[in-house]
Coordinates of C-alpha atoms in Angstrom, one line a residue:
Chain A
M1 CA 81.2 76.2 116.9
P2 CA 83.2 74.4 114.4
S3 CA 86.7 75.6 115.5
A4 CA 85.5 74.9 119.1
L5 CA 84.7 71.3 118.5
A6 CA 88.2 71.2 116.5
E7 CA 89.9 72.3 119.4
A8 CA 87.9 69.9 121.8
E9 CA 88.7 66.8 119.8
A10 CA 92.8 68.1 119.9
T11 CA 92.8 68.2 123.6
A12 CA 90.4 64.9 124.0
G13 CA 93.5 63.0 122.0
A14 CA 95.9 64.4 124.0
A15 CA 94.7 63.8 127.8
P16 CA 91.4 63.0 129.4
S17 CA 92.4 65.3 132.3
H18 CA 92.0 68.1 130.2
A19 CA 88.1 68.0 130.0
V20 CA 88.2 68.8 134.0
S21 CA 90.8 70.9 134.3
G22 CA 90.8 73.4 137.2
R23 CA 89.8 70.3 139.5
P24 CA 92.3 70.1 142.9
G25 CA 93.7 66.9 142.0
R26 CA 95.4 68.2 138.7
R27 CA 98.5 69.9 140.2
A28 CA 99.0 66.5 141.9
E29 CA 98.4 64.7 138.8
R30 CA 101.2 66.7 136.7
G31 CA 103.5 65.8 139.7
F32 CA 102.9 62.4 139.3
A33 CA 103.4 62.2 136.0
L34 CA 106.6 64.0 136.0
L35 CA 107.5 61.1 138.4
A36 CA 106.5 58.4 136.1
I37 CA 108.4 59.6 133.4
A38 CA 111.4 60.3 135.4
P39 CA 113.1 56.8 135.5
A40 CA 112.8 56.4 131.6
A41 CA 113.8 60.2 130.9
L42 CA 116.6 60.0 133.3
L43 CA 118.1 56.8 132.0
V44 CA 117.7 57.9 128.3
L45 CA 119.2 61.0 129.0
C46 CA 122.4 59.8 131.2
L47 CA 123.0 56.7 129.0
M48 CA 122.2 57.8 125.5
L49 CA 121.7 61.6 124.9
V50 CA 124.6 62.4 127.1
P51 CA 127.0 59.8 125.3
M52 CA 125.7 61.1 122.0
A53 CA 126.9 64.5 122.9
G54 CA 130.0 62.9 124.1
A55 CA 130.7 61.3 121.0
L56 CA 130.4 64.4 119.2
G57 CA 132.5 66.3 121.4
I58 CA 135.1 63.5 121.6
S59 CA 135.1 63.6 117.7
F60 CA 136.8 66.7 118.1
F61 CA 139.7 65.4 119.6
K62 CA 142.8 63.3 119.5
T63 CA 142.7 61.0 122.6
D64 CA 143.2 57.4 123.9
G65 CA 140.9 57.5 126.9
V66 CA 143.8 59.1 129.2
T67 CA 145.0 62.1 127.5
A68 CA 143.2 64.2 124.9
S69 CA 144.4 67.3 122.8
F70 CA 141.6 69.3 120.6
V71 CA 142.0 68.9 117.2
G72 CA 139.2 70.5 115.4
L73 CA 137.6 68.7 112.4
A74 CA 141.1 67.1 111.6
N75 CA 139.4 63.7 112.6
Y76 CA 136.8 63.9 109.8
A77 CA 139.3 65.5 107.5
Q78 CA 141.5 62.4 108.0
L79 CA 138.8 59.9 107.6
L80 CA 136.8 61.3 104.7
S81 CA 140.4 61.0 103.1
D82 CA 141.5 57.9 104.4
P83 CA 141.5 55.2 101.2
L84 CA 140.9 52.7 104.2
V85 CA 137.5 54.2 105.0
G86 CA 136.8 54.2 101.4
A87 CA 137.6 50.8 101.2
V88 CA 135.3 49.6 104.0
L89 CA 132.6 51.8 102.8
L90 CA 132.8 49.6 99.4
V91 CA 132.7 46.2 101.8
N92 CA 129.6 47.6 103.0
L93 CA 128.1 48.0 99.8
Q94 CA 129.0 44.9 98.6
F95 CA 126.7 43.2 101.4
L96 CA 123.9 45.4 99.6
I97 CA 123.9 41.9 97.3
A98 CA 121.9 40.2 100.5
V99 CA 119.0 42.8 100.3
P100 CA 117.3 41.6 97.0
L101 CA 118.2 38.1 98.0
V102 CA 116.4 38.4 101.3
L103 CA 113.5 40.3 99.6
T104 CA 113.0 37.5 97.0
A105 CA 113.3 34.7 99.4
A106 CA 110.9 36.5 101.8
T107 CA 108.4 37.2 99.1
L108 CA 108.6 33.9 97.8
V109 CA 108.0 32.4 101.3
A110 CA 105.0 34.5 102.1
V111 CA 103.0 34.1 98.8
L112 CA 103.3 30.4 99.2
L113 CA 102.5 30.9 103.3
Y114 CA 99.4 32.8 102.0
E115 CA 98.2 29.9 100.1
K116 CA 97.3 28.4 103.6
V117 CA 98.9 25.0 102.7
L118 CA 98.7 22.5 105.0
G119 CA 101.0 23.6 108.4
W120 CA 101.4 27.1 107.3
R121 CA 101.2 28.1 111.0
A122 CA 104.0 25.6 112.0
F123 CA 106.0 26.6 108.5
R124 CA 105.7 30.5 109.6
I125 CA 107.2 29.7 113.1
I126 CA 110.0 27.4 111.7
F127 CA 111.2 30.2 109.1
F128 CA 111.5 32.7 112.1
I129 CA 113.7 30.7 114.1
P130 CA 117.0 31.7 112.8
S131 CA 115.8 35.5 113.4
V132 CA 115.6 34.9 117.1
L133 CA 119.2 33.6 117.3
S134 CA 122.1 35.8 118.1
T135 CA 124.4 36.9 114.8
A136 CA 127.2 35.3 117.1
V137 CA 125.7 32.0 117.0
I138 CA 124.8 32.1 113.4
G139 CA 128.2 33.3 112.2
L140 CA 129.7 30.3 114.6
M141 CA 127.4 27.8 112.6
F142 CA 128.3 28.9 109.2
K143 CA 132.0 29.4 109.9
S144 CA 132.4 25.6 111.1
T145 CA 130.2 24.6 108.3
F146 CA 132.5 26.2 105.8
A147 CA 135.6 25.6 107.8
F148 CA 138.6 23.9 105.7
D149 CA 137.4 20.7 107.3
G150 CA 134.1 21.5 107.5
P151 CA 130.9 19.7 105.7
I152 CA 130.9 21.7 103.0
N153 CA 134.6 20.8 102.2
K154 CA 133.7 17.2 102.8
L155 CA 131.4 17.1 100.3
V156 CA 133.6 19.1 97.9
I157 CA 136.3 16.2 98.3
A158 CA 133.4 13.3 98.2
A159 CA 132.4 14.8 94.7
G160 CA 136.2 14.7 93.6
G161 CA 137.1 18.5 94.1
A162 CA 139.9 20.1 96.3
P163 CA 138.9 21.9 99.5
V164 CA 138.1 25.5 98.9
S165 CA 139.5 27.8 101.9
F166 CA 136.7 30.2 102.3
F167 CA 137.9 32.4 104.8
S168 CA 140.8 33.4 103.3
T169 CA 139.6 34.2 99.7
P170 CA 137.6 37.8 100.1
T171 CA 134.9 37.1 97.7
L172 CA 134.0 33.8 98.9
A173 CA 134.4 35.2 102.5
I174 CA 132.0 37.9 101.6
A175 CA 129.6 35.5 100.1
V176 CA 129.6 33.0 103.1
I177 CA 128.5 36.0 105.3
I178 CA 125.7 37.5 102.4
L179 CA 124.4 33.7 102.7
A180 CA 124.2 33.9 106.8
L181 CA 122.5 37.4 106.6
V182 CA 119.9 35.9 104.1
W183 CA 119.6 32.5 106.1
S184 CA 119.0 34.6 109.1
G185 CA 116.8 37.3 107.7
F186 CA 114.3 36.2 105.3
G187 CA 111.9 34.7 108.0
Y188 CA 111.5 38.0 109.4
G189 CA 110.6 39.6 106.3
A190 CA 108.3 37.0 105.2
L191 CA 106.3 37.7 108.6
I192 CA 106.2 41.4 107.3
V193 CA 105.1 40.6 103.6
L194 CA 102.6 38.2 104.8
A195 CA 101.0 41.0 107.0
G196 CA 100.8 43.3 103.8
L197 CA 99.2 40.5 101.8
S198 CA 96.7 39.8 104.5
A199 CA 95.6 43.6 104.0
I200 CA 94.9 43.1 100.3
E201 CA 90.8 43.4 99.7
P202 CA 89.4 39.6 98.8
Q203 CA 87.3 41.7 95.6
I204 CA 90.6 42.3 94.1
Y205 CA 91.1 38.5 93.6
E206 CA 87.2 37.6 92.8
A207 CA 87.0 40.2 90.1
A208 CA 90.1 38.9 88.3
E209 CA 89.0 35.4 88.7
L210 CA 85.7 36.6 86.9
D211 CA 88.0 37.9 84.4
G212 CA 90.1 34.5 84.0
A213 CA 93.1 35.4 85.4
G214 CA 95.4 32.3 86.5
W215 CA 97.7 32.4 89.3
W216 CA 100.7 33.9 88.0
Q217 CA 98.6 36.8 86.3
K218 CA 97.1 37.3 89.7
L219 CA 100.6 37.3 91.5
F220 CA 102.1 39.5 88.9
H221 CA 99.5 42.0 88.4
I222 CA 97.6 42.1 91.8
T223 CA 100.0 40.7 94.5
L224 CA 103.1 42.4 93.8
P225 CA 101.8 45.9 93.1
Q226 CA 99.5 46.2 95.9
I227 CA 102.4 45.0 98.3
R228 CA 105.1 47.1 96.6
R229 CA 105.1 49.5 99.6
V230 CA 105.6 46.7 101.9
L231 CA 108.6 45.5 100.0
L232 CA 110.2 48.9 99.8
F233 CA 109.7 48.9 103.6
V234 CA 111.2 45.2 104.1
S235 CA 114.1 46.7 101.4
V236 CA 115.0 49.7 103.5
I237 CA 115.3 47.8 107.0
N238 CA 117.3 45.5 105.2
V239 CA 119.9 48.3 103.9
I240 CA 119.7 49.5 107.5
Y241 CA 120.9 46.0 108.8
T242 CA 123.6 45.8 106.4
F243 CA 124.9 49.1 108.0
T244 CA 124.1 48.0 111.7
S245 CA 124.3 44.3 112.4
L246 CA 127.1 42.8 110.7
F247 CA 129.4 43.2 113.7
G248 CA 128.5 39.8 115.1
F249 CA 128.7 37.8 111.7
V250 CA 132.2 39.7 111.2
Y251 CA 133.5 39.5 114.7
V252 CA 133.3 35.5 114.7
M253 CA 133.5 34.9 111.1
T254 CA 136.4 36.3 109.8
A255 CA 137.6 39.3 112.2
G256 CA 137.5 41.6 109.2
G257 CA 140.0 39.4 107.3
P258 CA 141.4 38.5 105.3
G259 CA 143.0 41.9 105.3
Y260 CA 140.3 44.3 105.4
S261 CA 138.6 42.6 102.9
T262 CA 135.4 42.1 105.1
T263 CA 135.8 45.0 107.4
T264 CA 132.5 46.7 107.7
L265 CA 131.6 50.3 109.5
D266 CA 130.8 48.9 112.4
Y267 CA 133.7 46.6 112.8
L268 CA 135.9 49.2 111.8
I269 CA 134.4 51.6 114.6
Y270 CA 135.5 48.8 117.1
Q271 CA 138.6 48.5 115.9
K272 CA 139.6 51.8 116.0
A273 CA 138.3 52.6 119.3
F274 CA 139.5 49.4 121.1
S275 CA 142.4 48.0 119.4
S276 CA 144.1 51.0 118.4
A277 CA 143.5 53.4 121.3
D278 CA 142.4 56.0 118.8
M279 CA 138.7 57.1 120.3
G280 CA 138.5 60.3 118.8
S281 CA 138.6 59.1 115.0
G282 CA 136.5 56.1 116.4
S283 CA 134.1 58.7 117.3
A284 CA 134.1 60.7 114.4
L285 CA 133.4 57.4 112.3
A286 CA 130.4 56.8 114.7
I287 CA 129.2 60.1 114.0
L288 CA 129.8 59.8 110.2
V289 CA 127.9 56.3 110.0
F290 CA 125.2 57.6 112.6
L291 CA 124.5 60.3 109.8
L292 CA 124.4 57.8 107.0
I293 CA 121.8 55.6 109.2
G294 CA 120.0 58.8 110.0
V295 CA 119.4 59.5 106.2
L296 CA 118.5 55.7 105.6
T297 CA 116.0 56.1 109.0
V298 CA 114.0 59.3 107.5
L299 CA 113.8 57.5 104.2
Q300 CA 112.2 54.4 105.8
A301 CA 110.0 56.7 108.3
L302 CA 108.5 58.2 104.7
V303 CA 107.9 54.7 103.3
S304 CA 105.9 53.5 106.3
R305 CA 104.1 56.5 106.5
E306 CA 103.2 55.9 102.8
R307 CA 102.4 52.7 103.5
R308 CA 99.9 53.1 106.4
P309 CA 96.9 54.5 104.7
S310 CA 96.9 51.6 102.2
N311 CA 97.3 49.1 105.1
G312 CA 94.0 50.7 106.4
Chain B
M1 CA 86.1 16.9 94.9
A2 CA 86.1 20.5 94.8
E3 CA 88.2 20.1 98.3
A4 CA 90.4 17.7 96.8
A5 CA 91.4 19.4 93.8
R6 CA 91.7 22.5 96.0
V7 CA 94.4 20.1 98.4
R8 CA 96.3 18.9 95.4
G9 CA 96.8 22.7 93.5
K10 CA 98.6 23.4 96.7
L11 CA 101.2 20.7 96.4
P12 CA 103.6 22.5 94.8
A13 CA 103.5 25.0 97.3
F14 CA 103.7 22.8 100.2
V15 CA 106.7 20.9 98.8
I16 CA 108.5 24.4 98.1
L17 CA 107.7 25.2 101.9
L18 CA 108.7 22.3 102.8
L19 CA 112.5 22.5 101.2
V20 CA 112.7 26.0 102.8
A21 CA 111.9 24.6 106.2
A22 CA 114.7 22.0 105.5
T23 CA 117.2 24.5 104.9
T24 CA 116.2 26.2 108.3
L25 CA 116.1 22.9 110.4
Y26 CA 119.0 21.1 108.9
P27 CA 121.5 23.4 110.2
L28 CA 120.0 23.5 113.7
S29 CA 119.7 19.9 113.7
F30 CA 123.5 19.2 112.6
V31 CA 124.2 21.6 116.0
F32 CA 121.8 19.6 117.9
T33 CA 123.2 15.8 117.1
N34 CA 126.9 16.9 117.5
A35 CA 126.5 18.8 120.4
F36 CA 126.1 15.0 121.9
R37 CA 128.4 13.5 119.6
T38 CA 132.0 12.7 121.1
K39 CA 134.9 14.2 119.2
T40 CA 136.1 10.6 117.8
E41 CA 132.9 9.9 116.6
Y42 CA 132.6 13.3 115.0
L43 CA 135.7 13.1 113.1
K44 CA 134.3 9.7 111.9
G45 CA 131.2 11.3 110.3
P46 CA 129.4 13.8 111.7
Y47 CA 126.1 13.0 110.2
G48 CA 123.0 11.0 111.5
W49 CA 122.3 10.2 115.0
P50 CA 125.0 9.8 117.6
A51 CA 125.9 6.4 118.4
E52 CA 125.7 7.2 121.8
W53 CA 124.3 10.3 123.2
S54 CA 127.0 11.9 125.3
L55 CA 127.0 14.7 127.8
N56 CA 130.6 14.9 127.9
N57 CA 130.7 18.2 125.5
F58 CA 128.3 20.1 128.2
V59 CA 130.6 18.8 131.0
L60 CA 133.6 20.1 129.2
L61 CA 132.4 23.7 128.6
I62 CA 131.2 24.1 132.0
E63 CA 134.4 22.6 133.9
N64 CA 136.8 24.5 131.4
Y65 CA 135.1 27.7 130.3
D66 CA 132.8 28.3 133.2
L67 CA 129.8 28.5 131.2
F68 CA 127.6 28.3 134.2
R69 CA 128.6 31.4 135.6
A70 CA 128.3 33.5 132.2
F71 CA 124.6 31.6 132.3
G72 CA 124.2 33.1 135.8
N73 CA 125.6 36.3 134.8
S74 CA 123.2 36.6 131.6
A75 CA 120.1 35.7 133.8
M76 CA 120.9 38.5 136.4
V77 CA 121.8 41.1 134.1
I78 CA 118.8 40.4 131.8
G79 CA 116.3 39.9 134.3
T80 CA 116.9 42.8 136.4
A81 CA 117.0 45.1 133.2
L82 CA 114.0 43.7 131.9
V83 CA 112.2 44.4 135.1
I84 CA 113.5 48.2 134.9
V85 CA 112.5 48.6 131.4
L86 CA 108.9 46.8 131.6
A87 CA 107.9 49.0 135.0
A88 CA 109.9 52.2 133.7
S89 CA 108.2 52.3 129.9
T90 CA 104.6 51.6 131.1
L91 CA 105.1 54.2 133.8
A92 CA 106.4 56.4 131.0
A93 CA 103.8 55.7 128.7
Y94 CA 100.8 55.8 131.1
A95 CA 102.4 59.6 131.5
I96 CA 102.6 60.2 127.9
V97 CA 99.4 59.0 126.7
K98 CA 97.2 59.3 129.8
L99 CA 98.2 61.9 132.1
D100 CA 98.6 65.6 131.8
L101 CA 102.4 65.5 131.7
P102 CA 104.1 68.8 131.0
F103 CA 106.3 69.2 127.8
K104 CA 104.6 66.2 126.5
Q105 CA 105.9 66.6 123.1
V106 CA 109.5 66.9 124.1
F107 CA 109.5 63.8 126.1
S108 CA 107.5 61.7 123.4
G109 CA 109.5 63.3 120.5
T110 CA 112.8 62.5 122.2
F111 CA 112.3 59.2 122.9
L112 CA 111.0 58.4 119.3
S113 CA 114.4 60.3 118.1
V114 CA 116.7 58.1 120.0
M115 CA 115.1 54.7 118.9
L116 CA 117.2 53.9 116.4
V117 CA 120.5 54.9 117.7
P118 CA 122.8 52.0 116.8
S119 CA 125.1 50.8 119.6
Q120 CA 128.1 51.4 117.8
V121 CA 127.8 55.3 118.1
L122 CA 127.3 54.6 121.7
I123 CA 129.8 52.5 122.5
I124 CA 132.6 55.1 123.0
P125 CA 131.2 57.2 125.2
V126 CA 129.3 54.8 127.1
Y127 CA 132.5 53.1 127.8
L128 CA 134.4 56.4 129.2
L129 CA 131.5 57.2 131.0
L130 CA 131.2 54.0 133.0
S131 CA 134.9 53.9 133.6
L132 CA 134.6 57.6 134.8
L133 CA 131.9 56.2 137.7
R134 CA 134.1 52.7 137.7
V135 CA 131.5 50.4 136.9
V136 CA 133.1 48.9 133.9
D137 CA 133.6 45.4 134.1
T138 CA 130.5 45.2 137.1
L139 CA 127.1 43.7 136.5
P140 CA 125.3 47.3 137.3
G141 CA 126.9 49.2 134.9
V142 CA 125.8 46.8 132.2
I143 CA 122.0 46.4 133.6
L144 CA 121.7 50.1 133.3
V145 CA 123.3 50.3 129.8
Y146 CA 121.0 47.6 128.5
A147 CA 117.9 49.2 130.4
A148 CA 118.6 52.8 128.7
T149 CA 119.4 51.3 125.1
N150 CA 116.2 49.1 125.0
M151 CA 113.9 52.2 126.7
P152 CA 113.1 54.0 123.6
F153 CA 111.5 51.1 121.9
A154 CA 109.8 49.8 124.9
V155 CA 108.4 53.4 125.6
F156 CA 107.2 53.5 121.7
F157 CA 105.7 50.0 121.9
M158 CA 104.1 51.1 125.3
S159 CA 102.4 54.2 124.1
T160 CA 101.2 52.7 121.2
V161 CA 99.0 50.0 123.1
M162 CA 98.1 52.5 125.7
R163 CA 96.3 54.5 123.4
S164 CA 93.7 51.4 123.3
V165 CA 92.8 51.6 126.6
P166 CA 89.6 53.4 126.8
N167 CA 89.6 56.8 128.9
E168 CA 86.0 56.2 130.3
L169 CA 87.6 53.2 132.3
L170 CA 90.0 55.3 133.7
E171 CA 87.5 58.2 134.2
A172 CA 85.4 55.5 135.9
A173 CA 88.5 54.5 138.4
R174 CA 88.7 58.5 138.9
I175 CA 85.1 58.4 140.1
D176 CA 85.7 55.7 142.5
G177 CA 88.2 57.6 144.2
A178 CA 91.3 56.0 142.8
G179 CA 94.6 57.9 142.5
P180 CA 96.7 57.9 139.4
L181 CA 99.4 55.2 140.2
R182 CA 96.2 52.7 141.8
T183 CA 94.5 53.4 138.4
L184 CA 97.6 52.3 136.6
V185 CA 98.5 49.0 138.8
S186 CA 94.8 47.9 139.1
V187 CA 92.9 49.2 136.0
V188 CA 95.6 49.7 133.3
V189 CA 98.2 46.9 133.7
P190 CA 95.7 43.8 134.0
V191 CA 94.2 45.4 130.5
L192 CA 97.9 45.3 128.8
R193 CA 99.1 42.4 130.4
T194 CA 99.3 40.4 126.9
S195 CA 100.9 43.5 125.3
I196 CA 103.6 43.6 128.2
L197 CA 104.3 40.1 127.6
T198 CA 104.8 40.6 124.3
L199 CA 107.0 43.4 124.6
A200 CA 109.0 41.4 127.5
V201 CA 109.6 38.6 124.8
L202 CA 111.0 41.3 122.4
I203 CA 113.3 43.2 124.8
F204 CA 114.7 39.7 126.2
L205 CA 115.7 38.5 122.6
A206 CA 117.4 41.6 122.1
M207 CA 119.0 41.7 125.1
W208 CA 120.2 38.3 124.9
N209 CA 121.6 38.4 121.5
E210 CA 123.2 41.7 122.6
L211 CA 127.1 41.3 121.7
I212 CA 129.1 44.8 121.3
F213 CA 128.0 46.3 124.9
G214 CA 128.3 43.0 126.6
L215 CA 131.9 42.2 124.8
I216 CA 133.7 45.5 125.7
L217 CA 132.0 46.5 129.1
L218 CA 132.4 43.1 130.6
P219 CA 136.1 42.3 129.4
S220 CA 136.9 39.9 132.5
E221 CA 135.9 36.1 132.4
M222 CA 134.6 36.2 135.7
N223 CA 131.8 38.9 134.7
S224 CA 131.2 38.1 131.1
L225 CA 127.5 37.5 129.4
L226 CA 127.1 33.9 127.8
T227 CA 126.4 35.2 124.0
P228 CA 129.6 37.4 124.3
R229 CA 131.5 34.8 125.9
M230 CA 130.6 32.2 123.2
A231 CA 131.3 34.9 120.4
S232 CA 134.8 35.6 121.7
I233 CA 135.8 31.6 122.9
G234 CA 134.1 30.1 119.5
G235 CA 137.5 30.6 117.4
R236 CA 139.5 28.4 120.1
F237 CA 137.2 25.6 119.4
V238 CA 138.2 25.2 115.7
T239 CA 139.9 22.0 116.7
N240 CA 137.0 20.6 118.9
Q241 CA 133.6 21.1 116.8
P242 CA 131.5 19.1 118.9
L243 CA 132.4 21.3 121.8
L244 CA 131.6 24.3 119.8
M245 CA 128.5 22.9 118.9
A246 CA 127.4 22.4 122.8
G247 CA 128.3 26.2 123.5
L248 CA 126.1 26.8 120.4
L249 CA 123.2 24.7 121.6
L250 CA 123.3 26.1 125.2
T251 CA 123.4 29.5 123.6
S252 CA 120.2 29.3 121.2
L253 CA 118.3 27.1 123.7
P254 CA 116.7 30.0 125.4
P255 CA 115.5 32.1 122.4
I256 CA 114.5 28.9 120.7
L257 CA 112.2 27.9 123.7
V258 CA 110.7 31.7 123.9
L259 CA 109.9 31.3 120.2
T260 CA 108.3 27.6 121.0
F261 CA 106.2 28.7 123.8
L262 CA 105.6 32.6 123.5
S263 CA 105.1 32.6 119.6
K264 CA 101.6 34.1 119.8
Y265 CA 102.9 37.2 121.3
L266 CA 106.4 37.5 119.4
V267 CA 104.2 37.2 116.2
S268 CA 101.7 40.0 117.2
G269 CA 104.9 41.9 118.5
I270 CA 106.3 41.9 115.1
A271 CA 103.0 43.4 113.5
A272 CA 103.5 46.4 116.3
G273 CA 106.7 46.9 115.8
M274 CA 106.7 47.4 111.9
G275 CA 106.3 50.9 111.9
K276 CA 109.7 51.5 114.0

């Protein structure tokens, strides 16, 4: 009996029609189901799965899109020994500085929003505005703000200093892009942290208050430990962003320069493929970046799976 | 008394939030005011309200950079792709969750596993595929690419909400003699209309802000979409900041309007998308 019950439960979760299998409409339903999934499946097959297989295939060739010659793993070997790829990876790693900054700003804002101060709903929406804007728009805003004759340098001059050329100094250019990343990303992070805070059971706070715990004690001994998995989740998605979402910023702000000092992996793929007509090498690099992101994504999946039970 | 003390205790939190809100809103107000400022006035000083509100920058943008056309292209591409994504993902999720679909695990597993493939991986082979089919620099090509790349998340999202539709409801429709399609249209879709609107908002934002496919698949000025077009001409405006600000305002207006009027749907969508 118990095994039959388990089986019934398993099939009930899968499809309601299993319960009435054998009725004449079943064949028709299967046919309809296949028709229903066909448009989505065909689009993904033709424009995602086939191209992904294509990218893998192209990565074994030397090609400019017109002629092609098979070179085996040579593209990969070349990339892995190319000092430029190593330098660009280091540039990407420098952008990771944005992750703890986003996390700190998001947590601060979320903890304050959670106090339900006057107008917290409006604040929540205001902080989210940058998250709905294109990275190109945000990038151009920061570019003109930090331009040589821009508002920041006007302030510098007014304060008696000499104007700073932000985008021709590698460390400053990276700093401006990091600032843009934090500005655009903390509101989204704050929403997620806020959702995590709402899942903390109020009894825990009540017990702590009975013990005479103050605001700061509650923050460090209850709130932050309780949402550590949410914080980990926000960190991981922001790490993934630094490998996948910098293209817009780099494209409009620095075009990868000065030199290659702000060229990120995603911008290098774009450059390789469409500026130097080296699609084989570009595809190989795309595959390598994909593997890197794949590892990070598996990590994220593990983190969010662990997070769910505690979220109820 | 207690209430007053409670409010006073929250004053520091309120002040800090107000400061953070200012750092978010000030750059936006800078863009807004300078979009209506003349270049001469901007050079004298870019702060405060403009002495006279001028629409000159917008007229220049439309006359010299054909932004109306780019706006129309964006509306056309995103409108069509959005309809395809919403319809196809609702049908697919219905088949996966509620119908007796053969190879169910294969389908749902495939959609889930390609959800986070970044566009950088796809851009080279997709470009080659579209040029093979001779649809590079055509709107239909980009419509299909946008529909396809947003499909995995849409199917994931719709599958999640589809599970909340009670099976008894479907069974009742079946007993009334409704086929699977009529059940979907007249029972399932009305129940899920809020979720479908949430998905529409999320996908609209993703498509409106998309850059890399738009830049590479629509290279000619005639066919370009608004956001990629602003990104590629942004650098040329360095000598005319008010013109740039007008362009940025036009490009960010649709997402900000969506956020203002549909924030309820967006916030619930973020919570649902967290697991992705």
